[in-house]
Coordinates of C-alpha atoms in Angstrom, one line a residue:
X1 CA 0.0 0.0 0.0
X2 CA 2.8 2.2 0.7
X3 CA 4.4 1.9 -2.7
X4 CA 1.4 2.3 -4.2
X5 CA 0.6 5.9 -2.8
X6 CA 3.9 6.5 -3.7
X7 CA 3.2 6.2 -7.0
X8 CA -0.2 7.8 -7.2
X9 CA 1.6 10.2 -5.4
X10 CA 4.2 11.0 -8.3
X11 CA 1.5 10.4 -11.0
X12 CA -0.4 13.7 -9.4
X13 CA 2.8 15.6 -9.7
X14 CA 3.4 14.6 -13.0
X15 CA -0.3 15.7 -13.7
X16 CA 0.6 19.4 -12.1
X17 CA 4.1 19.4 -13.3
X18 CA 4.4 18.3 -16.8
X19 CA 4.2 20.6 -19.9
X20 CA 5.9 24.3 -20.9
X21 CA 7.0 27.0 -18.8
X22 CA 4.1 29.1 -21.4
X23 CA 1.3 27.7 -19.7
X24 CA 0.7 27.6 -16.0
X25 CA -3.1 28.7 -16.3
X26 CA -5.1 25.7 -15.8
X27 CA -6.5 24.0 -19.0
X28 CA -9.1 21.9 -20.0
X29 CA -8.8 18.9 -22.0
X30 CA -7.9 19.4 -25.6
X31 CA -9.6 18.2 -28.5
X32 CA -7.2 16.6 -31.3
X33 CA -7.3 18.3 -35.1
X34 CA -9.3 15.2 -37.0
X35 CA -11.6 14.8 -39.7
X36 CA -10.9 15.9 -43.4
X37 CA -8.7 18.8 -44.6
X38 CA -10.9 22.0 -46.0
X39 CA -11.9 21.7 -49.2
X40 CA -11.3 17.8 -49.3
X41 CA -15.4 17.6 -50.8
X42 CA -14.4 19.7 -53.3
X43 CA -11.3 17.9 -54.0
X44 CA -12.6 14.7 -54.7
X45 CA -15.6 15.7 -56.8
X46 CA -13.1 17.4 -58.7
X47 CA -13.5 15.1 -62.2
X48 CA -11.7 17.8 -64.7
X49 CA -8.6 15.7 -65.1
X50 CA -10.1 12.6 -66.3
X51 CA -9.0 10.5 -63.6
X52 CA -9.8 10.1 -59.6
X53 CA -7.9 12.9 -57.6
X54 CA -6.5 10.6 -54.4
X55 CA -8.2 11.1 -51.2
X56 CA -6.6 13.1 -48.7
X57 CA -7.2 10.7 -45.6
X58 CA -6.6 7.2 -47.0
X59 CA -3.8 7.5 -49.8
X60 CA -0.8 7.2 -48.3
X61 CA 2.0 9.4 -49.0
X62 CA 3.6 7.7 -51.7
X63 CA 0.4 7.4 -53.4
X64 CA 0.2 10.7 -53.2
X65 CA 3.4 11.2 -55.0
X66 CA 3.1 9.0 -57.6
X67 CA -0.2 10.9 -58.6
X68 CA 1.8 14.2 -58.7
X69 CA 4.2 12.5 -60.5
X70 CA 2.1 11.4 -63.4
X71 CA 0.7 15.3 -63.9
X72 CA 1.8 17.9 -66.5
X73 CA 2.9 21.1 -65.3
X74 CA -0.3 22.6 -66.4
X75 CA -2.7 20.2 -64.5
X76 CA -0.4 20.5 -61.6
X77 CA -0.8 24.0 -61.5
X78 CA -4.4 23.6 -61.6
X79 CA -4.9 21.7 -58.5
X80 CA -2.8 24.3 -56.8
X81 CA -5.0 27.3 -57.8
X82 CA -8.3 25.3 -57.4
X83 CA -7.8 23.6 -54.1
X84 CA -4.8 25.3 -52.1
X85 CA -6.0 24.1 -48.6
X86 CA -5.8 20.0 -49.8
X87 CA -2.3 20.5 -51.9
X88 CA -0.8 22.6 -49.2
X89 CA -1.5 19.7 -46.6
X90 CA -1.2 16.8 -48.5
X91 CA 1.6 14.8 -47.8
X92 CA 3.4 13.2 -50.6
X93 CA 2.8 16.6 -52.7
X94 CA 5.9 18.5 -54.2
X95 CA 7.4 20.6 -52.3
X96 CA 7.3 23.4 -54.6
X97 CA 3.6 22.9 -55.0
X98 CA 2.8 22.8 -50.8
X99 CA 4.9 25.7 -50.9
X100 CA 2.6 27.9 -53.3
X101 CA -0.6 26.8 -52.3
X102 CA 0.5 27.5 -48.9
X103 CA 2.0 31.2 -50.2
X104 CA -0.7 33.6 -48.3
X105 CA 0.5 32.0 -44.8
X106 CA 3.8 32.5 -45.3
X107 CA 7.2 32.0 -47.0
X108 CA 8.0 28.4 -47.0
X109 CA 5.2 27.1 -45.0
X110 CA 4.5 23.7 -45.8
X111 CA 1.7 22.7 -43.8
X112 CA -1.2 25.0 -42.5
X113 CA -4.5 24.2 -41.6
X114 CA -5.9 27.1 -39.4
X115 CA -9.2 25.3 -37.8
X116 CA -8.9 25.3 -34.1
X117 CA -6.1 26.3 -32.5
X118 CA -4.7 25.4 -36.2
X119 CA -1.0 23.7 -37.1
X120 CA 1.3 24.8 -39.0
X121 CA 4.8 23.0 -40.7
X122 CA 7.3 26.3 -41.8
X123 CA 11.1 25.3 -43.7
X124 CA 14.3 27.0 -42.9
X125 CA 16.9 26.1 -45.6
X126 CA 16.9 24.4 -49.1
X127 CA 14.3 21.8 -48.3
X128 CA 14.0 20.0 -51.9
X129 CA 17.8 19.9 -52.4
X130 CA 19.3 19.8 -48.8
X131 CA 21.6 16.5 -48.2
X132 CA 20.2 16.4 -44.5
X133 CA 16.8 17.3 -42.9
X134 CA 16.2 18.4 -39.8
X135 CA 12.0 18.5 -37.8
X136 CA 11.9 20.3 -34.6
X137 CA 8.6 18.7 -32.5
X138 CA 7.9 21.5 -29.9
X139 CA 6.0 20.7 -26.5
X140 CA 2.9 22.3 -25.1
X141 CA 1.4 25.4 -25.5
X142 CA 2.2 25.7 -29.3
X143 CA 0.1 26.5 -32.1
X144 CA -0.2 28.8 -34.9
X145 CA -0.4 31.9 -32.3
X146 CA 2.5 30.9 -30.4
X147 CA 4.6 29.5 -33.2
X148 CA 7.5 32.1 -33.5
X149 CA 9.8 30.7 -30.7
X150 CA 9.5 26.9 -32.8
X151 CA 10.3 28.9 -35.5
X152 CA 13.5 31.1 -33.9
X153 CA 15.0 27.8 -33.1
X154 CA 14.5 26.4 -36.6
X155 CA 16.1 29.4 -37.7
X156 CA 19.0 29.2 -34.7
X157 CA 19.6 25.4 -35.6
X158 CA 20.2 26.0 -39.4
X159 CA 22.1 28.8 -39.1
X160 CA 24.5 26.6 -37.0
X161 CA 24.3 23.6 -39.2
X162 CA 24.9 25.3 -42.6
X163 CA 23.6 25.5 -45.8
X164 CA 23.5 21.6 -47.0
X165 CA 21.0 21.5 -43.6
X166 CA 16.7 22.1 -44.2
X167 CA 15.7 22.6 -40.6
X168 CA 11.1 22.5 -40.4
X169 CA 9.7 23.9 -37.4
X170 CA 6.5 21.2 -37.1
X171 CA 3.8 22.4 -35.0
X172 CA 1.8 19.9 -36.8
X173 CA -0.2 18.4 -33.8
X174 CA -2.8 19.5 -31.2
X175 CA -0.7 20.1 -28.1
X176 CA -1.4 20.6 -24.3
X177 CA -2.3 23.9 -23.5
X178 CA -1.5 25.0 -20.2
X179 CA -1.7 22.6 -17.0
X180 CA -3.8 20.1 -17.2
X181 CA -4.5 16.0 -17.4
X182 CA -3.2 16.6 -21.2
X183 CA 0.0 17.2 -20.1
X184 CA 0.4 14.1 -17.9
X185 CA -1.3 11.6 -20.2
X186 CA -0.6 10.1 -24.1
X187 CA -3.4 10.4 -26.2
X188 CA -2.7 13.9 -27.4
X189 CA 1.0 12.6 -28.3
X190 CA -0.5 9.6 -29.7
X191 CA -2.7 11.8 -32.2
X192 CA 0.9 14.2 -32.8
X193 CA 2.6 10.5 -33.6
X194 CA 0.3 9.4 -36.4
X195 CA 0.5 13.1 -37.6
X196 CA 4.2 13.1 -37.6
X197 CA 4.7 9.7 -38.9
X198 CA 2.8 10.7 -41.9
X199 CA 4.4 14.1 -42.5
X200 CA 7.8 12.4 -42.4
X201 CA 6.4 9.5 -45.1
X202 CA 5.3 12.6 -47.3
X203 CA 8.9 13.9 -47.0
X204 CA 10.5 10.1 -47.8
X205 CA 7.5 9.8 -50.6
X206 CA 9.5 12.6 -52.5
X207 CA 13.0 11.6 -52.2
X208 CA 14.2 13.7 -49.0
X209 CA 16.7 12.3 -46.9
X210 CA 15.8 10.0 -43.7
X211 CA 14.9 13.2 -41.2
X212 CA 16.9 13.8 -37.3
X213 CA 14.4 14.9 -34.7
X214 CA 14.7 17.0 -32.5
X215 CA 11.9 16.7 -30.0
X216 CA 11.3 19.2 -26.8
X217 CA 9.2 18.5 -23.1
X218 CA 5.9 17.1 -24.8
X219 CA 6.9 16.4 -28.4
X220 CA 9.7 14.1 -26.8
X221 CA 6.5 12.2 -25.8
X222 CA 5.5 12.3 -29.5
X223 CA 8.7 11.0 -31.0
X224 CA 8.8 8.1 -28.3
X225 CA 5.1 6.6 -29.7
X226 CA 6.6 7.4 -33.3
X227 CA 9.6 6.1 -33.3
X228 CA 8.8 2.6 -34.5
X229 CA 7.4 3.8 -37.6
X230 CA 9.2 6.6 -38.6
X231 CA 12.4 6.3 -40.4
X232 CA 14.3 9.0 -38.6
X233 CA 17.9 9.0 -38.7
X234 CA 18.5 10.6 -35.2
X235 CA 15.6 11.5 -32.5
X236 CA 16.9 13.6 -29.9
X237 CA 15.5 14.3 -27.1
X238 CA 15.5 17.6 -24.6
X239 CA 14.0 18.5 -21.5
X240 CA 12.1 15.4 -21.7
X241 CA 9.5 14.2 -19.1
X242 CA 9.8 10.4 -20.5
X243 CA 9.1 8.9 -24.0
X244 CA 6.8 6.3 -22.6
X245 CA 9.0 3.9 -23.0
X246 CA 11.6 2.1 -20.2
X247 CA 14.7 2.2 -22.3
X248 CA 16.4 2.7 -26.3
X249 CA 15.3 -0.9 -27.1
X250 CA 12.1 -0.5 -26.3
X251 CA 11.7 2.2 -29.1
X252 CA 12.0 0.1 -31.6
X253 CA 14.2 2.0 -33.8
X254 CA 16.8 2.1 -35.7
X255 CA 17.7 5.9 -35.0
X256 CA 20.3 7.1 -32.8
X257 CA 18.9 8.0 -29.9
X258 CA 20.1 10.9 -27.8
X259 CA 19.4 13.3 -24.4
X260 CA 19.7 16.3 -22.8
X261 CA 18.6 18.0 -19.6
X262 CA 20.0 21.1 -18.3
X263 CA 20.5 21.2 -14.4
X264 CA 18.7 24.4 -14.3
X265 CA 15.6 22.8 -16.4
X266 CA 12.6 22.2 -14.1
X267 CA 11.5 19.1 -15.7
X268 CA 14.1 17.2 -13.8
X269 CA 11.5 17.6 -10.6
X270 CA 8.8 15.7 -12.4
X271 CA 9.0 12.2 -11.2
X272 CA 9.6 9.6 -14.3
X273 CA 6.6 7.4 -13.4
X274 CA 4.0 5.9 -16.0
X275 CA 0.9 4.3 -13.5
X276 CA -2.6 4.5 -14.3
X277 CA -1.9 6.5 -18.3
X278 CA -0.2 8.9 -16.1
X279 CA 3.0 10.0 -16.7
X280 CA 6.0 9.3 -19.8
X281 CA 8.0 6.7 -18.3
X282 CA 11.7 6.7 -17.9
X283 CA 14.2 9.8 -17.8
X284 CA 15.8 9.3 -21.5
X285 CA 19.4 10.8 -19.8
X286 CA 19.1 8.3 -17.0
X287 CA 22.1 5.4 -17.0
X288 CA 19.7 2.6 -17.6
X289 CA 17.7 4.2 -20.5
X290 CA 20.2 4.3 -22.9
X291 CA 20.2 7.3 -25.0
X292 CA 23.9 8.9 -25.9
X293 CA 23.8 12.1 -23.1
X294 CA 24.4 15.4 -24.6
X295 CA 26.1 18.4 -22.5
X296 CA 23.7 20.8 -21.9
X297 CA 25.4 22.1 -18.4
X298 CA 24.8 25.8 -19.9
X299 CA 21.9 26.0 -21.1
X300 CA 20.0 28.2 -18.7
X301 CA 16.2 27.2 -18.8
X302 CA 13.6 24.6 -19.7
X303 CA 13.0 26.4 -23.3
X304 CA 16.3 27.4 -23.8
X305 CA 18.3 24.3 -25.4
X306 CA 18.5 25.9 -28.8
X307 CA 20.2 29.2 -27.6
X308 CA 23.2 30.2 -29.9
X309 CA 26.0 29.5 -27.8
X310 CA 25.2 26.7 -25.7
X311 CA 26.8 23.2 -25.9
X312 CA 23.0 21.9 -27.2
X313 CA 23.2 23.8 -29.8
X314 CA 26.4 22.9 -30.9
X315 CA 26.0 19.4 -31.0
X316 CA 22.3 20.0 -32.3
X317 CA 23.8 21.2 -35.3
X318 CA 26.4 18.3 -35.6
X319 CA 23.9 15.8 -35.4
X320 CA 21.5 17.5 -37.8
X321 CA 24.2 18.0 -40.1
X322 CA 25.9 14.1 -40.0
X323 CA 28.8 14.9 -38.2
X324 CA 28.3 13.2 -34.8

């Protein structure tokens, strides 16, 4: 009995704990972006081409591409001008393409669906001829409002990779917002796993290189439930409350896995429980777990692993760039 209110006892502080330093307001639970894209009705009644335009939810990514891949310029176009919100989201697309259709959100957005608290997918770098790629998964309390500080790290990590590098800031999932039972539990992260999973087919459906990711607090959670299926060349982890998983072999991967957790990052007073759906598991820079450690002695705060400067950084950028 004793061990066992121990561990409800670290599941409630996991539950308070949990999540981004942006959100300390307490949240209710958060609904996951499903159903199809906007303008998927239109899309597939769409009979001008002669042939069946691939639905948006089933076809998988390399389906996808080899339908792009069989188009003229012209009737490429086309779709882009006729249904933006489908070709900018569809994964498997060209690059070029997602980028256009995607033009009045941004430069070199690749993703952006703005229902709810919408997601969005921006790219630093050379995506469609870059030799490695590079998809920062942000934690909690990120969305298409509060997207610029996924974006500055993107930015920070490129910059300190070089030019052969395509970093993409992915706040392509429904995360926590604020402190709630979201934070402490999976099934938000289980929704941001199928949704990164297929993101990172669509990148492998046109012929860009196996992707290192670098996941932060929540989306390390992500990454963990993905990493079976997702033919990552590096996940890294940072500021991580667990992957939900008890060590590197139980990942399922063949990535390299690596940690870091800064002594000054408060995550390191959750407790790394898993009891009841509460909690992530096991501390990914813990001995047993695994994980290659990274120094990260200077980074100062929870959110600040990409800081220019810091050790993280540095050997963010190696890793992202295939020298470590």
């Amino acid at each position: 009995m004793r061990r066992f209110r121990k561990t409800l006892t670290t599941a409630v502080l996991t539950t308070l704990l949990v999540g981004s330093t942006a959100g300390w307001a307490a949240a209710s639970s958060e609904s996951a972006s499903s159903g199809p894209l906007p303008g998927t009705a239109a899309w597939l009644a769409d009979d001008s081409l002669g042939k069946e335009l691939p639905d948006p939810t089933t076809a998988t990514p390399s389906e996808v591409a080899a339908f792009f891949a069989d188009l003229t310029d012209t009737q490429r176009q086309r779709l882009v001008e006729d249904h933006p919100t489908v070709v900018g989201n569809l994964d498997g697309a060209p690059v070029n393409l997602r980028y256009e259709a995607n033009a009045p959100a941004g430069d070199q957005v690749l993703a952006y669906d703005p229902r709810g608290r919408g997601l969005i997918a921006q790219v630093v770098g050379d995506l469609e001829n870059a030799a490695h790629v590079s998809v920062i998964v942000p934690g909690s309390d990120v969305d298409i409002s509060a997207f610029d500080g996924t974006a500055r790290r993107a930015a920070d990590l490129q910059a300190e990779a070089g030019g052969d590098t395509a970093v993409i800031a992915w706040a392509g999932y429904t995360t926590p917002s604020g402190i709630g039972l979201d934070l402490a539990t999976g099934w938000l992260a289980e929704a941001g796993a199928e949704r990164l999973t297929r993101f990172t087919g669509g990148l492998d459906a046109v012929g860009r290189p196996a992707p290192s990711l670098f996941c932060h607090s929540y989306g390390s959670v992500v990454c963990g439930l993905a990493a079976s299926d997702i033919d990552a060349s590096d996940i890294v982890v940072m500021g991580s409350p667990g992957m939900r998983a008890d060590n590197v072999t139980a990942l399922h991967t063949d990535a390299h896995i690596w940690a870091a957790k800064s002594p000054d990052d408060w995550i390191d007073r959750v407790p790394n429980v898993e009891f009841l759906g509460l909690g992530h598991g096991a501390d990914p820079t813990s001995p047993g777990f695994g994980a290659t450690v990274l120094p990260a002695d200077d980074v100062p705060a929870h959110d600040e692993y990409f800081t220019p400067g810091t050790s993280t950084l540095t050997a963010f950028a190696a890793i992202a760039d295939g020298d470590l």
